[in-house]
Short mmCIF file of C-alpha atoms in Angstrom, two decimals:
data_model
loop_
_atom_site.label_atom_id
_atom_site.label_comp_id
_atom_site.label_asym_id
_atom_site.label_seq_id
_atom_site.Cartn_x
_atom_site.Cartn_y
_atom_site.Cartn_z
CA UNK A 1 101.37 100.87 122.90
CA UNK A 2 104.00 103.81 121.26
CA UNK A 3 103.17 107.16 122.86
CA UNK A 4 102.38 109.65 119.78
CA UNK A 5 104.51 112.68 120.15
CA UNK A 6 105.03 115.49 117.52
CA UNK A 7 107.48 114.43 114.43
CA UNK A 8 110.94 114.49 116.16
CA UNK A 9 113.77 115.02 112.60
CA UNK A 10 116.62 112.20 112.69
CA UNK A 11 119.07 112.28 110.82
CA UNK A 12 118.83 112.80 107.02
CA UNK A 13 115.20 113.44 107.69
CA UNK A 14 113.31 117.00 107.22
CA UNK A 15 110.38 117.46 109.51
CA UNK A 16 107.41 117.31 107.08
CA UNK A 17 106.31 121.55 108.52
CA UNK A 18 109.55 122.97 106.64
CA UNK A 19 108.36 121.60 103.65
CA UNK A 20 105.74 123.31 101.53
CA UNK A 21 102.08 121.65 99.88
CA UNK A 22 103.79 121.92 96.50
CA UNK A 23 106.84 119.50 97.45
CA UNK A 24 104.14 116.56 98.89
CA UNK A 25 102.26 116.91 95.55
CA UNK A 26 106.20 116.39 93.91
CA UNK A 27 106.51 113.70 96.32
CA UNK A 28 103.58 112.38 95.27
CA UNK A 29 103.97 112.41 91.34
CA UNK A 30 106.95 110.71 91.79
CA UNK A 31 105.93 107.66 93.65
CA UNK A 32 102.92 107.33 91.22
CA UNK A 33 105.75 107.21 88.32
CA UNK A 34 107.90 104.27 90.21
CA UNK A 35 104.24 102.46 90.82
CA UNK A 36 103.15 102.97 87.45
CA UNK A 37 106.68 101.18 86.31
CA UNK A 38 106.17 98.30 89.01
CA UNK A 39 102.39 97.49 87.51
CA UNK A 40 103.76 98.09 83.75
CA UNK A 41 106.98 95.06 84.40
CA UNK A 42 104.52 92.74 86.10
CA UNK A 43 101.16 92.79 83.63
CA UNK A 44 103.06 93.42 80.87
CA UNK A 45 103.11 89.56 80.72
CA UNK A 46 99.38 89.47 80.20
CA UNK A 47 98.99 90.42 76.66
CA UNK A 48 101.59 88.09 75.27
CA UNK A 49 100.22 84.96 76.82
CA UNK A 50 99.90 82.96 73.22
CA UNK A 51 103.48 84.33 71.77
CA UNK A 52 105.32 83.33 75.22
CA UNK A 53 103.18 79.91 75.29
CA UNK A 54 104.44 79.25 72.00
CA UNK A 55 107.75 79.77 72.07
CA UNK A 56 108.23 78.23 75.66
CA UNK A 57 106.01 75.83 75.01
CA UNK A 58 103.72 75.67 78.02
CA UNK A 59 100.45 75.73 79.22
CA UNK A 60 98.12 78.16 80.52
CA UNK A 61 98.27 76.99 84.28
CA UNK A 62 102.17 77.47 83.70
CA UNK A 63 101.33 80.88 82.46
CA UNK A 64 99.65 81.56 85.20
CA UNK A 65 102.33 80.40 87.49
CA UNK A 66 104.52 82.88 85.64
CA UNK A 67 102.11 85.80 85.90
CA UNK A 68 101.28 84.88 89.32
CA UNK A 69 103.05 82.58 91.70
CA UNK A 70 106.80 83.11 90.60
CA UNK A 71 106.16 86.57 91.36
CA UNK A 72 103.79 86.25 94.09
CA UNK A 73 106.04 84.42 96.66
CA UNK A 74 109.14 86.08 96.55
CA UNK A 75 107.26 89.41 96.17
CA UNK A 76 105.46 88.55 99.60
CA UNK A 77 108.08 87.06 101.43
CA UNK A 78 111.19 89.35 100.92
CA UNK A 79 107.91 92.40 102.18
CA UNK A 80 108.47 91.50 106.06
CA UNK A 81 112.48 91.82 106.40
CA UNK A 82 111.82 94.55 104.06
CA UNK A 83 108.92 96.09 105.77
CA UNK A 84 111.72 96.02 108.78
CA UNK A 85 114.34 98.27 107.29
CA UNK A 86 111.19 100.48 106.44
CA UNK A 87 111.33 101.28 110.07
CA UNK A 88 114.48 101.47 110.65
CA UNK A 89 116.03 102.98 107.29
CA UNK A 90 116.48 105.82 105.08
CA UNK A 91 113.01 104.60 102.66
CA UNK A 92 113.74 106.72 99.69
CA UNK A 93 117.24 104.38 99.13
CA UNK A 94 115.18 101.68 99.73
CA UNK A 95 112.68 102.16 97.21
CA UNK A 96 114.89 103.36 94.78
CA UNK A 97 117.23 100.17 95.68
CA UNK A 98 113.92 97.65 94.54
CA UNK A 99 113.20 100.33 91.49
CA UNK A 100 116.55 98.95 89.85
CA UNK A 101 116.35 95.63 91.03
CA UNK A 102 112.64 95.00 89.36
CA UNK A 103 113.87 96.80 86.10
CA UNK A 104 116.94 94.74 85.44
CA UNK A 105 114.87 91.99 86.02
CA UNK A 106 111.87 92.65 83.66
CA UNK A 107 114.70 93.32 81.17
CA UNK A 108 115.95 89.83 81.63
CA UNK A 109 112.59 88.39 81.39
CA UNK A 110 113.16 89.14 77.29
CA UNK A 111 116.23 87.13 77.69
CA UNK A 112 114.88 83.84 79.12
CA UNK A 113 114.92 80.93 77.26
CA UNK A 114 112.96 78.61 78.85
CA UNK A 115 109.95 78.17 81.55
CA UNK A 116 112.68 77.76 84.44
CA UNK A 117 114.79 81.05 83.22
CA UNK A 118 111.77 83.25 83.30
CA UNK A 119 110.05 81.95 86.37
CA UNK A 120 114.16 82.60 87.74
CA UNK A 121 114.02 86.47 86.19
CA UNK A 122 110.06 86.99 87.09
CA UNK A 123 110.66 85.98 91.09
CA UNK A 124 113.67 89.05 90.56
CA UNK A 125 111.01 91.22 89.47
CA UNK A 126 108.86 90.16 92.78
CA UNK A 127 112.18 90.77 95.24
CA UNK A 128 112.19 94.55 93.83
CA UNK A 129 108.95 95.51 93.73
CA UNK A 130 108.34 94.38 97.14
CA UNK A 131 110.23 97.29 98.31
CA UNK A 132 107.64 99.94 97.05
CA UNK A 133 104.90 99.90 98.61
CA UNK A 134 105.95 99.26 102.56
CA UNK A 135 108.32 102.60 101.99
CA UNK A 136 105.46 104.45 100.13
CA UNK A 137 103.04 103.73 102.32
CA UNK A 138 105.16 104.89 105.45
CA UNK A 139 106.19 107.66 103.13
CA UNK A 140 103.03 109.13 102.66
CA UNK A 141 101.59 108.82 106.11
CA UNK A 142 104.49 110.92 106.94
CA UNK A 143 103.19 113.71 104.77
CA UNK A 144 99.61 113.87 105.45
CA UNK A 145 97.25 112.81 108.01
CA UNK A 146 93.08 112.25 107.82
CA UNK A 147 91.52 112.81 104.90
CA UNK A 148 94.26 114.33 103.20
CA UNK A 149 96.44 110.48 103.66
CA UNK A 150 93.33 108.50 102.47
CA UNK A 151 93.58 110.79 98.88
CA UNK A 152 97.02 110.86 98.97
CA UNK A 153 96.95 107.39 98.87
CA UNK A 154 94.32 107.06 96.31
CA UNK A 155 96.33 108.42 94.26
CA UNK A 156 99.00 106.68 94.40
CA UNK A 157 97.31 103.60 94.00
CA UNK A 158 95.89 105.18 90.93
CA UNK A 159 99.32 103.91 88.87
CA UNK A 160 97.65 100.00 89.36
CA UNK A 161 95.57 101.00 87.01
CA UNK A 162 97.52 103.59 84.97
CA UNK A 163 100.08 101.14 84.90
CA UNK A 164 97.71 98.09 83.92
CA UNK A 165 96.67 100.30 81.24
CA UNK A 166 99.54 101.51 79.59
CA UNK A 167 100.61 98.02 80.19
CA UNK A 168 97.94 96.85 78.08
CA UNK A 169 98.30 99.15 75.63
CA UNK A 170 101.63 99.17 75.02
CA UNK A 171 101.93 95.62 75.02
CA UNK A 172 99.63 95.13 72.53
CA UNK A 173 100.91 97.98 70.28
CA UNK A 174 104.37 97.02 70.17
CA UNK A 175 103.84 93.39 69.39
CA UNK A 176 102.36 94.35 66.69
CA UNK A 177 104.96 96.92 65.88
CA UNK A 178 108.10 95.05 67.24
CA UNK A 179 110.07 92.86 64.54
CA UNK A 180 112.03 90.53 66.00
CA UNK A 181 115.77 91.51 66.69
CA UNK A 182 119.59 89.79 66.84
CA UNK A 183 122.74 90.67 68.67
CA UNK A 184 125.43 89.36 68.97
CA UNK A 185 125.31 89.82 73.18
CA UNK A 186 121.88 88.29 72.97
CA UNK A 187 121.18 86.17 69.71
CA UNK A 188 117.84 86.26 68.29
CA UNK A 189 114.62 87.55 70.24
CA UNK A 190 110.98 86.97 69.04
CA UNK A 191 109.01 90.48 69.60
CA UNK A 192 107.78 89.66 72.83
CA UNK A 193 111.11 89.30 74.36
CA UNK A 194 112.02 92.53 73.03
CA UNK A 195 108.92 93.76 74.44
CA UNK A 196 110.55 93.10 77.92
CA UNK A 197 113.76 94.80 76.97
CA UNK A 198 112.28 97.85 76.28
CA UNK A 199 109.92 98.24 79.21
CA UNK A 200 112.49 97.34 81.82
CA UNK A 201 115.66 99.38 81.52
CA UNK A 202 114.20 102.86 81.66
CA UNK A 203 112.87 101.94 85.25
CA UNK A 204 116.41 102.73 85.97
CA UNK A 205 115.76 106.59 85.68
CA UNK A 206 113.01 106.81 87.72
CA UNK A 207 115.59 104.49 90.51
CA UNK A 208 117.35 107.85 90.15
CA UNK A 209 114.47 109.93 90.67
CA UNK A 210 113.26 108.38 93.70
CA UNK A 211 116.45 109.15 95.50
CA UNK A 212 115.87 113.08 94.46
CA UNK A 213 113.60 112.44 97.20
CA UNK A 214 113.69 114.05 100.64
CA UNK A 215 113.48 111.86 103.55
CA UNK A 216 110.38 112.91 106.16
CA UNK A 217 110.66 112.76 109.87
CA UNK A 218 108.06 110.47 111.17
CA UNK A 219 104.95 111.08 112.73
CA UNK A 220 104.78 109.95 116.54
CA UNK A 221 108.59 108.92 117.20
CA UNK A 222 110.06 109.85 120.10
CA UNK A 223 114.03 110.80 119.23
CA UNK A 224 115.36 107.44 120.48
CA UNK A 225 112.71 105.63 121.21
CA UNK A 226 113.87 101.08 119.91
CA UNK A 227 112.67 100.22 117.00
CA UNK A 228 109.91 97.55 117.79
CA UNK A 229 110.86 93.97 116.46
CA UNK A 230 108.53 91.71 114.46
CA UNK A 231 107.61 89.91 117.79
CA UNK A 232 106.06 92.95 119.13
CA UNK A 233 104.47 93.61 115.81
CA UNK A 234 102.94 90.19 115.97
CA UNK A 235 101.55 91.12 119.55
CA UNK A 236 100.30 94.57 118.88
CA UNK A 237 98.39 92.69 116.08
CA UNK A 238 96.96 90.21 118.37
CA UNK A 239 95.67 93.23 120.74
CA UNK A 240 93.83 93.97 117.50
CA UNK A 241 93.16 91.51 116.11
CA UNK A 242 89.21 91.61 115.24
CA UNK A 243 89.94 94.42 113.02
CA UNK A 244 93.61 93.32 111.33
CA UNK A 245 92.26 89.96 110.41
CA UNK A 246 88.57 91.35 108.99
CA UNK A 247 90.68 93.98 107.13
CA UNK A 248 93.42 91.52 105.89
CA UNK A 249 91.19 88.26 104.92
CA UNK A 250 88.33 90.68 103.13
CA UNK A 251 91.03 91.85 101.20
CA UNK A 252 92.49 89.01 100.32
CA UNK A 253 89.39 87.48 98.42
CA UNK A 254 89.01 91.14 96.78
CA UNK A 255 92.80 90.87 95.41
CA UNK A 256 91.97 87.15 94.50
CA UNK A 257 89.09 88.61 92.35
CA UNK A 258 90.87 91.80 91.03
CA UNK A 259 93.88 89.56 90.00
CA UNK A 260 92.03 86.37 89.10
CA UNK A 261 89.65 88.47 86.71
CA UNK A 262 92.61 91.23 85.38
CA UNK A 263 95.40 88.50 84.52
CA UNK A 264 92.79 86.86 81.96
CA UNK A 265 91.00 89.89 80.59
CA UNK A 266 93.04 90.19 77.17
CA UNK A 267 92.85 86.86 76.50
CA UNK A 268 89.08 86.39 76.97
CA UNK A 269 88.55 89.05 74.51
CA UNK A 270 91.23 87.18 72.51
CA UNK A 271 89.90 83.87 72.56
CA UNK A 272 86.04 84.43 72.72
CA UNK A 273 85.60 87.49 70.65
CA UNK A 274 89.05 87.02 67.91
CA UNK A 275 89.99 90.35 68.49
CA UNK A 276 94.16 91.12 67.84
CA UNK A 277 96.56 91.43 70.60
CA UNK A 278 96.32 95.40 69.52
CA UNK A 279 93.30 95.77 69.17
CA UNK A 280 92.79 94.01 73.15
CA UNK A 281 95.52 96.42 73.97
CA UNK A 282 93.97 99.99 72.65
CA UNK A 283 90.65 99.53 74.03
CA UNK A 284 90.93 97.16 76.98
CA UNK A 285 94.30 99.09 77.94
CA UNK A 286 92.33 102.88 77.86
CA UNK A 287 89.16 101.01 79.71
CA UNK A 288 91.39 100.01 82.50
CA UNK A 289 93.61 103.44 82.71
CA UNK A 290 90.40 105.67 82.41
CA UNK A 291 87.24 103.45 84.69
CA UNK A 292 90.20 101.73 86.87
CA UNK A 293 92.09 105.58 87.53
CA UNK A 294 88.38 106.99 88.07
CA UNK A 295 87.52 104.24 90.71
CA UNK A 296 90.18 104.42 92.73
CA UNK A 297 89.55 108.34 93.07
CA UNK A 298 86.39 108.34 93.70
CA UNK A 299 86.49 105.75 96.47
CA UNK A 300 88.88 108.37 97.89
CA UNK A 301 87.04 110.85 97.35
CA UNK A 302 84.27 108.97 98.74
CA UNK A 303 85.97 107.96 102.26
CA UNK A 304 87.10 111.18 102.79
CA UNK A 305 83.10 112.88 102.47
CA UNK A 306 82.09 109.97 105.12
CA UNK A 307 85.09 111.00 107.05
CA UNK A 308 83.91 114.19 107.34
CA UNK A 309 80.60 113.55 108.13
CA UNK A 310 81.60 111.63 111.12
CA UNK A 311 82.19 108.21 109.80
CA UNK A 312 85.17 107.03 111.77
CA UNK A 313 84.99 103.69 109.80
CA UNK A 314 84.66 105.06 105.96
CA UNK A 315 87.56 103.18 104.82
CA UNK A 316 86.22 100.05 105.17
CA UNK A 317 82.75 101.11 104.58
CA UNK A 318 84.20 102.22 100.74
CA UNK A 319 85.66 98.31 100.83
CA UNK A 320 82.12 97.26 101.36
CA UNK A 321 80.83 98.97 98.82
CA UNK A 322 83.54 97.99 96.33
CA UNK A 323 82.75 94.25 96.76
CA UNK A 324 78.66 94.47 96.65
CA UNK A 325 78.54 96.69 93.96
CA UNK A 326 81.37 94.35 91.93
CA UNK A 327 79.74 91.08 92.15
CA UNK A 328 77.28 91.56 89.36
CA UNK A 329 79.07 92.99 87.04
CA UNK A 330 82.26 91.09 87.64
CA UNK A 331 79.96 88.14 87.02
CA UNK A 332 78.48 89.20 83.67
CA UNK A 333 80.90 90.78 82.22
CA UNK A 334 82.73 87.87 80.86
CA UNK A 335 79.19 86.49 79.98
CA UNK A 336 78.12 88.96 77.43
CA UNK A 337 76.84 87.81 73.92
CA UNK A 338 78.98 90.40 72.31
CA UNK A 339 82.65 92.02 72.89
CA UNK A 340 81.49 95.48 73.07
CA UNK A 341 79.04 95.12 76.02
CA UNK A 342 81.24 92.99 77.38
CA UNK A 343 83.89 95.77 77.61
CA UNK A 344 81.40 98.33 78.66
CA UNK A 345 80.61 95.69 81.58
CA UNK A 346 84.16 95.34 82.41
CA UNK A 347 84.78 98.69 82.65
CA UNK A 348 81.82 99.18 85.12
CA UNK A 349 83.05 96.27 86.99
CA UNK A 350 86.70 98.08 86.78
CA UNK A 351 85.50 101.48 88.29
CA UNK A 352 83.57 99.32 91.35
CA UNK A 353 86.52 97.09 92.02
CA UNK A 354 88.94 99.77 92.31
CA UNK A 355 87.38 102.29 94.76
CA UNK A 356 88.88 100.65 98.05
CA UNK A 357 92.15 100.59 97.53
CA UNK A 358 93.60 103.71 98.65
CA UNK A 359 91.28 103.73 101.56
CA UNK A 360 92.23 100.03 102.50
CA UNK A 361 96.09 101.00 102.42
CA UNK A 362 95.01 104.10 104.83
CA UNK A 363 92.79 101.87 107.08
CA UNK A 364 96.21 100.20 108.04
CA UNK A 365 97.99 103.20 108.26
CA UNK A 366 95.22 104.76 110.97
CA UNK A 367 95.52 101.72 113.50
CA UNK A 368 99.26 101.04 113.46
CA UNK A 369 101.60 102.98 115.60
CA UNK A 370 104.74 104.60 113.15
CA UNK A 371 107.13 102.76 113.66
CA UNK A 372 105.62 99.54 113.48
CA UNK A 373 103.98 100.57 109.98
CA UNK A 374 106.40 99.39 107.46
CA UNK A 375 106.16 95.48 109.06
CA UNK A 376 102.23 95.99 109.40
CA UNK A 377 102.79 97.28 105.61
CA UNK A 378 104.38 94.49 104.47
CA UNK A 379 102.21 91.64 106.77
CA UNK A 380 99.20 93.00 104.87
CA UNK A 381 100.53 92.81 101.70
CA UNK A 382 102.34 89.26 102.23
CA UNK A 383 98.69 87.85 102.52
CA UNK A 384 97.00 90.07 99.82
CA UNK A 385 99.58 89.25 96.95
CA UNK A 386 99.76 85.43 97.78
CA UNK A 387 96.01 85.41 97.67
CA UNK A 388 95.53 87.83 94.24
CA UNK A 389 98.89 87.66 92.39
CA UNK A 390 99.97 84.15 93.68
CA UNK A 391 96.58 82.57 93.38
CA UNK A 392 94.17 84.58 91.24
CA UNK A 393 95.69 84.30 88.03
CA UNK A 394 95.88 80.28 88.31
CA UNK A 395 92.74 79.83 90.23
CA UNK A 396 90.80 80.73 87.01
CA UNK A 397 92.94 79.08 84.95
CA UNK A 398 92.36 75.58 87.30
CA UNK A 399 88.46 76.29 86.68
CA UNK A 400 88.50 76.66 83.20
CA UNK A 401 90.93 73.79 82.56
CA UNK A 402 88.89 71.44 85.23
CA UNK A 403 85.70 72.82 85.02
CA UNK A 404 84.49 74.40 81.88
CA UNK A 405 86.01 72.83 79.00
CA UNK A 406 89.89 74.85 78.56
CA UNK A 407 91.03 76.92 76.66
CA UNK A 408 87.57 78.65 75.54
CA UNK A 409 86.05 78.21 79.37
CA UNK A 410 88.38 81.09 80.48
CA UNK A 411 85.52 83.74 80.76
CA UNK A 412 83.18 81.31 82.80
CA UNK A 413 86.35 81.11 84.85
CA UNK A 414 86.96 84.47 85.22
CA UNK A 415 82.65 84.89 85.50
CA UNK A 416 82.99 82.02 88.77
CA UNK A 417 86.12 83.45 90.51
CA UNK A 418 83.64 86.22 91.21
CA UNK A 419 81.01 85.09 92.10
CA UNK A 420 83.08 82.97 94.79
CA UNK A 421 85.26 85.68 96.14
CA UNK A 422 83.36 89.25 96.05
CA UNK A 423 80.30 87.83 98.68
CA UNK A 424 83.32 86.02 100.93
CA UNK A 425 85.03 89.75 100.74
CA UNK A 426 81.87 91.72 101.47
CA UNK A 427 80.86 89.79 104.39
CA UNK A 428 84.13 90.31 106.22
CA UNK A 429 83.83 93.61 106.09
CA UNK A 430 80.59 93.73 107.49
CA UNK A 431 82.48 91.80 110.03
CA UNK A 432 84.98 94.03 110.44
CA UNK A 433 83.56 97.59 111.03
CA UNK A 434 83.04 97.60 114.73
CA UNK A 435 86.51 96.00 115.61
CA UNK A 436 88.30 98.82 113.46
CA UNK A 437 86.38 101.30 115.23
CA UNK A 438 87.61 99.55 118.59
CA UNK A 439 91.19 99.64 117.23
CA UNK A 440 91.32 103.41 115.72
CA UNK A 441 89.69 104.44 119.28
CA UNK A 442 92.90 102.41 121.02
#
C-alpha cells in the first residue's frame, strides 16, 4: 500500500496551499466548460435521429450503434493507457490534448457520408473524450479533500446534464433554424450535418483554456516514489475487491439505465406524442439542464450532510438512494397517457437518477492511493461506458424492435430497461456498503 505523505511539488506542479479558494473555484468552472462540450458532441446525435436515418439510410439499432457503441468502445478502451499517463503526466496537456481531438471529430461527424464514415468520425470523438474525466478526476482530488471533493465533483458532473440540455436544446433549435449549406471544400450538407459543424470547432477554445490551467502537486506522493504499473493496480484492486466490484457493477446497470432511457427520450416524445424536433428540444432540453443540474447537487449536497454526521459510507448510500427512488418513475414515465405528465415524470425521474454521480466518482477517489487514481479512473469508467453508452442506447432499441412492436414500442423499451436495471443497481449497493467501509478504513 503507498504511504500518504504531505503533497511533495514536481516539476511544473504548484502545491495546491500557494494557491487561493478563488483559483479551485476557476479551476473548477473551467473543467465544467470542457465537460459541458464533451456531453454537447456526444448527445447532440440524439435529436436528429430521423434526419440522420434518412439520409444514411439506416435503422434505429444502427442508430443506436452510432450513439452508443462506436463511441462506447474506443471511449473505454483508449481510458486505461490514458488513465496511465494520468499518473505519470502533466494532466492539464492531456485534457486539453482529448479537448481538440473530440472537437475535430464532432466537426467531421457533419462531413460523413455514410454509416461507416460516421461510426469512423464518432469512435474519434470517443478517443478524445476519454481523456477528460481520468485527468479531472485526479485533478480535483488534488484540490480538495472530504466533503469539499465529493461537491467539487458534483459539480463537475453537473455539465452531463448541462451539457445534455443545451444539447437538446440546441439541437432541436437549430434544425429547425439551419438551412442546408454548400462549399466548395465540402459540397452540400443537409442541416443536421451542419449542426455538427457548428458544435464541434469551438471546442477548440476551450482546448486552449484548459492549458491556462495550473498543474497541482499531488496529494500523498512521495518526491520519487515509481509510478505503480497497471499490474499493481490490478492487485491493489483485488485487496479490495468487495468494495471495487459492488461500486463498479452497481454502477454499471445505473449508467445502462441513465443511457438506455436518455439516448431515446426525444424521440419518444417524437414518435408517441408528434411533438417537433424543437419543440422536444426547448422543453425536454431545459427539463434535463434544470431537474438533471439540481440532482446531481443535491446528491452532493446530500453525501456531504451524511458525511458529516458520521456516515463514512454516504457516497454509496446517495447511490442507493438514486436507484430506489428512480425505479418508479423511470418506469412510468414513458407510460403516461399524455406528453405533459410524461415530461413532468421524466423530470422527477431525471433529478433521482442524477444524485450519485459526483459522490460515485468521489467514492473511487477515497479508496485509491494517488498515484494509482488515474488507472482506477479510467478501469471504472471502461466498465460504466461499455455498459451505459455502449449498451444502453441499443439495449432499448433491441426491446422495442424484438419485443414491443418497433418503431412506436420505444417508450415500453425505455419503461423495461428500467425496470430491469435500477433493482440489479440498488441491490449491489446494498451489497457494497460494508466492503467500502473495509476499504476506506485500509
Amino acid at each position: 500500500m503507498i504511504a500518504a505523505a504531505t503533497a511533495v511539488p514536481l516539476e511544473g506542479e504548484v502545491s495546491p496551499g500557494q494557491v487561493n479558494s478563488r483559483y479551485g473555484v476557476y479551476v473548477v468552472s473551467v473543467l465544467i466548460l470542457a465537460y459541458t462540450f464533451s456531453y454537447v458532441d456526444r448527445t447532440i446525435l440524439t435529436l436528429m435521429v430521423d434526419p440522420i436515418r434518412a439520409t444514411l439510410q439506416i435503422s434505429d439499432v444502427q442508430l443506436s450503434l452510432l450513439h452508443g457503441l462506436a463511441f462506447a468502445v474506443f471511449y473505454t478502451l483508449m481510458g486505461v493507457p490514458i488513465g496511465q499517463l494520468v499518473d505519470r503526466r502533466k494532466r492539464t496537456a492531456i485534457i486539453a490534448g482529448g479537448v481538440a481531438v473530440w472537437s475535430v471529430m464532432t466537426a467531421l461527424c457533419g462531413l460523413s457520408r455514410s454509416f461507416t464514415q460516421m461510426f469512423l468520425a464518432r469512435i474519434g470523438v470517443g478517443v478524445g473524450e476519454a481523456a477528460l474525466s481520468p485527468g479531472a478526476y485526479s485533478l480535483l482530488a488534488d484540490w480538495f479533500e472530504g466533503k469539499s471533493l465529493v461537491r467539487a465533483l458534483s459539480c463537475y458532473q453537473c455539465a452531463i446534464y448541462v451539457g445534455g440540455g443545451l444539447a437538446t436544446m440546441i439541437g432541436g433549435t437549430m434544425i429547425a433554424l439551419v438551412p442546408p449549406v454548400t462549399t466548395t471544400l465540402t459540397g452540400a450538407l443537409e442541416p443536421w450535418q451542419v449542426v455538427f459543424v457548428i458544435v464541434g470547432l469551438p471546442g477548440l477554445l476551450v482546448a486552449l483554456l484548459v492549458l491556462s490551467l495550473r498543474e497541482p502537486a499531488r496529494r500523498g506522493v512521495i518526491a520519487g516514489q515509481a509510478h505503480p504499473g497497471f499490474g499493481e493496480v490490478l492487485a491493489y484492486m483485488r485487496q479490495n475487491w468487495r468494495a471495487y466490484a459492488g461500486l463498479i457493477l452497481g454502477l454499471c446497470f445505473a449508467s445502462l439505465m441513465w443511457n438506455g432511457v436518455a439516448a431515446w427520450i426525444p424521440t419518444h416524445f417524437i414518435r408517441i406524442y408528434g411533438w417537433t424536433p424543437a419543440e422536444v428540444g426547448l422543453r425536454y432540453g431545459f427539463v434535463l439542464l434544470v431537474f438533471g443540474t439540481a440532482g446531481i447537487l443535491s446528491g452532493g449536497w446530500i453525501a456531504g450532510r451524511l458525511r458529516e454526521r458520521g456516515m463514512r459510507d454516504a457516497n454509496v448510500v446517495i447511490c442507493l438512494i438514486s436507484a430506489v427512488t428512480a425505479l418508479p418513475l423511470g418506469v412510468a414515465a414513458p407510460l403516461m397517457p399524455g406528453a405533459w405528465p410524461s415530461l413532468a415524470m421524466f423530470a422527477l425521474y431525471l433529478f433521482a437518477g442524477a444524485m450519485p454521480y459526483g459522490g460515485a466518482a468521489a467514492a473511487f477517489q477515497e479508496i485509491t492511493p494517488n498515484r494509482m487514481r488515474g488507472q482506477v479512473s479510467a478501469i471504472y469508467l471502461f466498465w460504466l461506458n461499455l455498459a451505459g453508452i455502449g449498451l444502453g442506447p441499443t439495449f432499448v432499441a433491441w426491446m422495442a424492435q424484438t419485443w414491443f412492436g418497433g418503431d412506436l414500442g420505444i417508450s415500453r423499451g425505455i419503461a423495461a430497461n428500467v425496470a430491469i436495471a435500477a433493482p440489479l443497481s440498488a441491490v449491489l449497493f446494498v451489497l457494497t456498503r460494508r466492503p467500502y467501509r473495509l476499504a476506506m478504513v485500509a
